[in-house]
Amino acid sequence: MTTVHDVEQKPAVISLRSKDLLGIAEMLPEEITLVLDTADAMKEIASRPIKKVPALRGKTVVNLFFEPSTRTRTSFEIAEKRLSADTLNIAIATSSVVKGETLADTAMNLEAMRPDMIVLRHSSSGACHLLSRICRSAIINAGDGTHEHPTQALLDAFTIREHKKRLKGLKVAIVGDLLHSRVLRSNIHLLTKMGADVWVCGPPTLMPTDIRRFGVTPTSHVEDAVAGADVIMMLRIQLERMEGAYFPSLREYFSVFGMTEERVKRANPDVMIMHPGPMNRGVEIASEVADGPYSVILEQVANGVAVRMAVLYLLAGGADYEEAA
Amino acid sequence: MPDTKSAVVMDADRISRTLTRIAHEIVERNKGVEDLALVGVRTRGVHIARRLARTLREITKNDIPTGALDITLYRDDLMRFAVGPQPVVRRTEIPFSIDDKKILLVDDVLYTGRTTRAALDALIDFGRPKAIQLIVLVDRGHRELPIKADYVGKNLPTNPEESVRVRLQETDGQDEVVLQQEATV
């Protein structure tokens, strides 16, 4: 960045309507734009010698993770620290959950210590909605079952917007395990709300039956999905969530759906290749593609911090103990 | 807006002459423009800083590095009220190192001094400048913090009930400073 921005447009909305971020489904396009614009301002902080601003001084954020996560948890923690919030991490292996405590009880006990925000990852879809009803703290969904992963979709959109300057009218091909992916659901909501042309592609066994209802074009031919695409978004094959045999073998999957250089050539010349991580190299994506010139996978990780700072900042004005008490 | 009494206290010519005078003061006081850099406080401070940079280039034939500072995340009233929309954050752009530079911090109106306090804290996070000097187009008094401007366009005695509007071509389509009898939102 060597020039000073000239644009000083007034945002369409100046705050989020909800005290929580549960999913993209509940958000208005204007709210999505507000998060992305705020993230744009937050991104610069990472380039400073002192990567910390005092905005959330005195706020306590609990990162409550019932599922393994490196990227998302680290990203939230860095975002919280850069905003000067006090953070604490609760991982399932060390918590009372192993002693049989329910999610609601865990949350009520944490609530008694008056945190301001709870970042929750849980294997059950709807876990965040449950907490939002019983907690006064702001609840941020960091992935609930196969339901939503809103901050991932927001950081994907932020990365696309940085490169393409828009979301509207872009052809986005999402390829992989459609059935188990919360990243897919959040991205479909976000991209269709913002006017993108979304194609989803995967084996018929991993294709949700009612997927057309979300305004996307389903196909099981990866060549059709990527033809002329501006963005190719790969989804991980989630072996840990699969209880049956959805396809013959990982090698077979790669040969039919794996993103190879050959297939990327069918897309637009300036296509972006995205992956929410963690990648299974040689299963859904070839190493040459993951490390290739079109790959923005590591940019996504960097942008994740800025987007989560934006969400934390915007929600920090939300919950009021005195009013709610 | 319609029923409030207002008076134009600086017109376009006056603002232009004032900025030219301040540019000359900067050169005189710093014995040149070596190691100087301008940092404007968003929004209007940035435009004033750019105008000063243009004038300084005309006077000295030197380009002064110019940046934009958003102080929102440093405000002392951010979390004062638990509920309510958060102020909009905009991008800070300081595309040069401020270490060992003399920073000319530019804002449109100096009032309580709280914005300047926030700006000083923000600047220090970017490095260790040799000095920071404060430039304001209007000083309207009523300081709540021990802060004083080094260059003042116009000292304007005001009541706390009054409001001072700085309008600039870049943001408002015209150059003027207006004193309004009642604060309008």
mmCIF file of C-alpha atoms in Angstrom, chain A residues 112-311:
data_model
loop_
_atom_site.group_PDB
_atom_site.id
_atom_site.type_symbol
_atom_site.label_atom_id
_atom_site.label_comp_id
_atom_site.label_asym_id
_atom_site.label_seq_id
_atom_site.Cartn_x
_atom_site.Cartn_y
_atom_site.Cartn_z
ATOM 1 C CA ALA A 112 -21.271 -17.072 35.953
ATOM 2 C CA MET A 113 -17.721 -15.776 35.572
ATOM 3 C CA ARG A 114 -19.048 -13.047 33.277
ATOM 4 C CA PRO A 115 -17.138 -13.324 30.061
ATOM 5 C CA ASP A 116 -18.167 -10.892 27.323
ATOM 6 C CA MET A 117 -17.944 -13.290 24.422
ATOM 7 C CA ILE A 118 -17.812 -17.035 23.897
ATOM 8 C CA VAL A 119 -16.311 -18.478 20.736
ATOM 9 C CA LEU A 120 -17.775 -21.956 20.364
ATOM 10 C CA ARG A 121 -16.859 -24.927 18.228
ATOM 11 C CA HIS A 122 -18.975 -28.016 18.701
ATOM 12 C CA SER A 123 -19.701 -31.241 16.825
ATOM 13 C CA SER A 124 -23.485 -30.771 17.171
ATOM 14 C CA SER A 125 -25.292 -28.566 14.662
ATOM 15 C CA GLY A 126 -27.214 -25.921 16.576
ATOM 16 C CA ALA A 127 -24.958 -25.906 19.648
ATOM 17 C CA CYS A 128 -24.353 -22.165 19.196
ATOM 18 C CA HIS A 129 -28.065 -21.419 18.928
ATOM 19 C CA LEU A 130 -28.613 -23.289 22.207
ATOM 20 C CA LEU A 131 -25.919 -21.206 23.920
ATOM 21 C CA SER A 132 -27.210 -17.945 22.467
ATOM 22 C CA ARG A 133 -30.559 -18.599 24.144
ATOM 23 C CA ILE A 134 -29.138 -19.329 27.589
ATOM 24 C CA CYS A 135 -26.122 -16.963 27.622
ATOM 25 C CA ARG A 136 -25.987 -13.212 27.860
ATOM 26 C CA SER A 137 -22.467 -13.222 26.403
ATOM 27 C CA ALA A 138 -22.096 -12.775 22.673
ATOM 28 C CA ILE A 139 -21.785 -16.198 21.044
ATOM 29 C CA ILE A 140 -19.542 -16.534 18.009
ATOM 30 C CA ASN A 141 -19.923 -19.716 15.990
ATOM 31 C CA ALA A 142 -16.525 -21.194 15.160
ATOM 32 C CA GLY A 143 -18.121 -24.218 13.495
ATOM 33 C CA ASP A 144 -21.114 -26.267 14.686
ATOM 34 C CA GLY A 145 -21.460 -29.812 13.332
ATOM 35 C CA THR A 146 -22.395 -29.783 9.659
ATOM 36 C CA HIS A 147 -24.391 -26.553 10.054
ATOM 37 C CA GLU A 148 -22.314 -23.373 9.666
ATOM 38 C CA HIS A 149 -18.825 -21.903 9.987
ATOM 39 C CA PRO A 150 -19.577 -18.224 9.397
ATOM 40 C CA THR A 151 -16.136 -16.698 9.969
ATOM 41 C CA GLN A 152 -14.666 -19.074 7.362
ATOM 42 C CA ALA A 153 -17.184 -17.909 4.753
ATOM 43 C CA LEU A 154 -16.514 -14.270 5.684
ATOM 44 C CA LEU A 155 -12.760 -14.679 5.314
ATOM 45 C CA ASP A 156 -13.254 -16.501 1.997
ATOM 46 C CA ALA A 157 -15.422 -13.634 0.749
ATOM 47 C CA PHE A 158 -12.870 -11.099 2.013
ATOM 48 C CA THR A 159 -10.082 -12.900 0.110
ATOM 49 C CA ILE A 160 -12.172 -13.070 -3.082
ATOM 50 C CA ARG A 161 -13.097 -9.389 -2.801
ATOM 51 C CA GLU A 162 -9.459 -8.385 -2.355
ATOM 52 C CA HIS A 163 -8.543 -10.088 -5.633
ATOM 53 C CA LYS A 164 -11.650 -9.556 -7.748
ATOM 54 C CA LYS A 165 -12.903 -6.275 -6.193
ATOM 55 C CA ARG A 166 -16.435 -7.732 -6.166
ATOM 56 C CA LEU A 167 -18.487 -10.837 -5.386
ATOM 57 C CA LYS A 168 -21.499 -10.190 -7.607
ATOM 58 C CA GLY A 169 -21.539 -12.077 -10.891
ATOM 59 C CA LEU A 170 -18.482 -14.258 -10.184
ATOM 60 C CA LYS A 171 -18.654 -17.957 -10.988
ATOM 61 C CA VAL A 172 -17.600 -19.866 -7.896
ATOM 62 C CA ALA A 173 -17.146 -23.646 -8.098
ATOM 63 C CA ILE A 174 -17.188 -25.462 -4.766
ATOM 64 C CA VAL A 175 -15.858 -29.005 -5.091
ATOM 65 C CA GLY A 176 -15.633 -31.806 -2.548
ATOM 66 C CA ASP A 177 -17.517 -33.331 0.358
ATOM 67 C CA LEU A 178 -20.746 -31.353 0.141
ATOM 68 C CA LEU A 179 -22.675 -33.472 2.612
ATOM 69 C CA HIS A 180 -20.582 -32.919 5.730
ATOM 70 C CA SER A 181 -19.316 -29.413 5.089
ATOM 71 C CA ARG A 182 -20.360 -26.506 7.301
ATOM 72 C CA VAL A 183 -17.947 -24.369 5.280
ATOM 73 C CA LEU A 184 -20.065 -25.151 2.215
ATOM 74 C CA ARG A 185 -23.309 -24.128 3.896
ATOM 75 C CA SER A 186 -21.933 -20.826 5.143
ATOM 76 C CA ASN A 187 -20.329 -20.097 1.786
ATOM 77 C CA ILE A 188 -23.501 -20.889 -0.154
ATOM 78 C CA HIS A 189 -25.502 -18.504 2.043
ATOM 79 C CA LEU A 190 -22.917 -15.766 1.748
ATOM 80 C CA LEU A 191 -22.103 -16.035 -1.952
ATOM 81 C CA THR A 192 -25.727 -16.301 -3.103
ATOM 82 C CA LYS A 193 -26.714 -13.336 -0.881
ATOM 83 C CA MET A 194 -23.937 -11.309 -2.513
ATOM 84 C CA GLY A 195 -25.003 -12.282 -6.041
ATOM 85 C CA ALA A 196 -22.349 -14.815 -7.071
ATOM 86 C CA ASP A 197 -23.087 -17.706 -9.441
ATOM 87 C CA VAL A 198 -22.398 -20.743 -7.270
ATOM 88 C CA TRP A 199 -21.769 -24.237 -8.635
ATOM 89 C CA VAL A 200 -21.341 -27.179 -6.284
ATOM 90 C CA CYS A 201 -19.700 -30.418 -7.303
ATOM 91 C CA GLY A 202 -19.127 -33.768 -5.629
ATOM 92 C CA PRO A 203 -19.983 -37.447 -5.843
ATOM 93 C CA PRO A 204 -23.777 -38.049 -5.876
ATOM 94 C CA THR A 205 -23.369 -39.917 -2.583
ATOM 95 C CA LEU A 206 -22.030 -36.744 -0.960
ATOM 96 C CA MET A 207 -24.599 -34.393 -2.555
ATOM 97 C CA PRO A 208 -27.389 -33.163 -0.244
ATOM 98 C CA THR A 209 -30.684 -33.983 -1.988
ATOM 99 C CA ASP A 210 -32.246 -30.540 -1.520
ATOM 100 C CA ILE A 211 -29.170 -28.524 -2.503
ATOM 101 C CA ARG A 212 -30.927 -26.717 -5.408
ATOM 102 C CA ARG A 213 -33.159 -25.058 -2.836
ATOM 103 C CA PHE A 214 -30.204 -22.839 -1.881
ATOM 104 C CA GLY A 215 -30.001 -21.330 -5.361
ATOM 105 C CA VAL A 216 -26.878 -23.160 -6.516
ATOM 106 C CA THR A 217 -26.188 -25.332 -9.562
ATOM 107 C CA PRO A 218 -25.262 -28.901 -8.588
ATOM 108 C CA THR A 219 -23.211 -31.189 -10.817
ATOM 109 C CA SER A 220 -21.153 -34.325 -10.473
ATOM 110 C CA HIS A 221 -18.894 -33.416 -13.404
ATOM 111 C CA VAL A 222 -15.981 -31.437 -12.083
ATOM 112 C CA GLU A 223 -15.101 -30.270 -15.610
ATOM 113 C CA ASP A 224 -18.482 -28.517 -15.883
ATOM 114 C CA ALA A 225 -18.149 -26.978 -12.458
ATOM 115 C CA VAL A 226 -14.746 -25.411 -13.079
ATOM 116 C CA ALA A 227 -15.357 -24.351 -16.713
ATOM 117 C CA GLY A 228 -14.915 -20.573 -16.822
ATOM 118 C CA ALA A 229 -14.838 -20.348 -13.015
ATOM 119 C CA ASP A 230 -13.412 -17.212 -11.346
ATOM 120 C CA VAL A 231 -12.954 -19.020 -8.047
ATOM 121 C CA ILE A 232 -12.452 -22.705 -7.250
ATOM 122 C CA MET A 233 -13.065 -23.564 -3.635
ATOM 123 C CA MET A 234 -11.998 -27.030 -2.522
ATOM 124 C CA LEU A 235 -13.604 -28.814 0.405
ATOM 125 C CA ARG A 236 -11.862 -31.413 2.504
ATOM 126 C CA ILE A 237 -12.974 -35.024 2.396
ATOM 127 C CA GLN A 238 -14.067 -35.405 6.015
ATOM 128 C CA LEU A 239 -13.268 -39.023 6.745
ATOM 129 C CA GLU A 240 -13.959 -38.503 10.448
ATOM 130 C CA ARG A 241 -17.602 -37.654 9.761
ATOM 131 C CA MET A 242 -18.230 -40.512 7.313
ATOM 132 C CA GLU A 243 -19.936 -43.555 8.683
ATOM 133 C CA GLY A 244 -20.443 -45.461 5.427
ATOM 134 C CA ALA A 245 -18.667 -45.919 2.133
ATOM 135 C CA TYR A 246 -19.388 -42.852 0.000
ATOM 136 C CA PHE A 247 -16.867 -43.639 -2.729
ATOM 137 C CA PRO A 248 -14.677 -46.652 -3.576
ATOM 138 C CA SER A 249 -11.278 -45.275 -2.550
ATOM 139 C CA LEU A 250 -9.366 -42.040 -2.008
ATOM 140 C CA ARG A 251 -7.420 -42.733 -5.206
ATOM 141 C CA GLU A 252 -10.645 -43.176 -7.118
ATOM 142 C CA TYR A 253 -11.949 -39.919 -5.634
ATOM 143 C CA PHE A 254 -8.840 -38.043 -6.699
ATOM 144 C CA SER A 255 -9.021 -39.368 -10.244
ATOM 145 C CA VAL A 256 -12.636 -38.186 -10.651
ATOM 146 C CA PHE A 257 -12.842 -35.045 -8.451
ATOM 147 C CA GLY A 258 -9.294 -34.140 -7.449
ATOM 148 C CA MET A 259 -8.200 -30.642 -8.487
ATOM 149 C CA THR A 260 -5.341 -31.153 -10.915
ATOM 150 C CA GLU A 261 -3.503 -28.626 -13.079
ATOM 151 C CA GLU A 262 -5.282 -30.140 -16.086
ATOM 152 C CA ARG A 263 -8.677 -29.311 -14.591
ATOM 153 C CA VAL A 264 -7.648 -25.860 -13.413
ATOM 154 C CA LYS A 265 -6.848 -24.999 -17.051
ATOM 155 C CA ARG A 266 -10.584 -25.105 -17.837
ATOM 156 C CA ALA A 267 -11.231 -22.200 -15.470
ATOM 157 C CA ASN A 268 -10.675 -18.495 -16.121
ATOM 158 C CA PRO A 269 -6.984 -17.599 -16.612
ATOM 159 C CA ASP A 270 -7.045 -15.502 -13.414
ATOM 160 C CA VAL A 271 -8.835 -18.135 -11.319
ATOM 161 C CA MET A 272 -8.206 -18.254 -7.557
ATOM 162 C CA ILE A 273 -7.816 -21.641 -5.858
ATOM 163 C CA MET A 274 -9.049 -21.736 -2.275
ATOM 164 C CA HIS A 275 -9.128 -24.343 0.465
ATOM 165 C CA PRO A 276 -10.324 -23.826 4.052
ATOM 166 C CA GLY A 277 -7.783 -26.329 5.357
ATOM 167 C CA PRO A 278 -6.649 -28.727 6.555
ATOM 168 C CA MET A 279 -5.784 -30.067 3.103
ATOM 169 C CA ASN A 280 -5.593 -33.694 2.117
ATOM 170 C CA ARG A 281 -2.932 -33.421 -0.567
ATOM 171 C CA GLY A 282 -3.481 -35.970 -3.331
ATOM 172 C CA VAL A 283 -7.098 -36.542 -2.242
ATOM 173 C CA GLU A 284 -9.101 -33.430 -3.067
ATOM 174 C CA ILE A 285 -6.248 -31.281 -4.359
ATOM 175 C CA ALA A 286 -2.961 -31.980 -6.152
ATOM 176 C CA SER A 287 0.140 -30.556 -4.478
ATOM 177 C CA GLU A 288 1.086 -28.629 -7.657
ATOM 178 C CA VAL A 289 -2.270 -26.830 -7.461
ATOM 179 C CA ALA A 290 -2.162 -26.214 -3.708
ATOM 180 C CA ASP A 291 1.306 -24.662 -4.016
ATOM 181 C CA GLY A 292 0.727 -23.193 -7.480
ATOM 182 C CA PRO A 293 0.507 -19.606 -8.639
ATOM 183 C CA TYR A 294 -3.304 -19.412 -8.410
ATOM 184 C CA SER A 295 -3.446 -20.682 -4.857
ATOM 185 C CA VAL A 296 -4.513 -18.144 -2.204
ATOM 186 C CA ILE A 297 -4.688 -20.734 0.577
ATOM 187 C CA LEU A 298 -2.174 -19.021 2.855
ATOM 188 C CA GLU A 299 -3.719 -15.610 2.176
ATOM 189 C CA GLN A 300 -6.981 -17.069 3.469
ATOM 190 C CA VAL A 301 -5.261 -17.921 6.736
ATOM 191 C CA ALA A 302 -3.787 -14.424 7.068
ATOM 192 C CA ASN A 303 -7.131 -12.804 6.263
ATOM 193 C CA GLY A 304 -8.859 -14.995 8.842
ATOM 194 C CA VAL A 305 -7.279 -12.953 11.635
ATOM 195 C CA ALA A 306 -8.502 -9.630 10.185
ATOM 196 C CA VAL A 307 -12.031 -10.941 9.634
ATOM 197 C CA ARG A 308 -12.255 -12.348 13.168
ATOM 198 C CA MET A 309 -10.982 -9.036 14.579
ATOM 199 C CA ALA A 310 -13.798 -7.321 12.682
ATOM 200 C CA VAL A 311 -16.426 -9.706 14.067
#
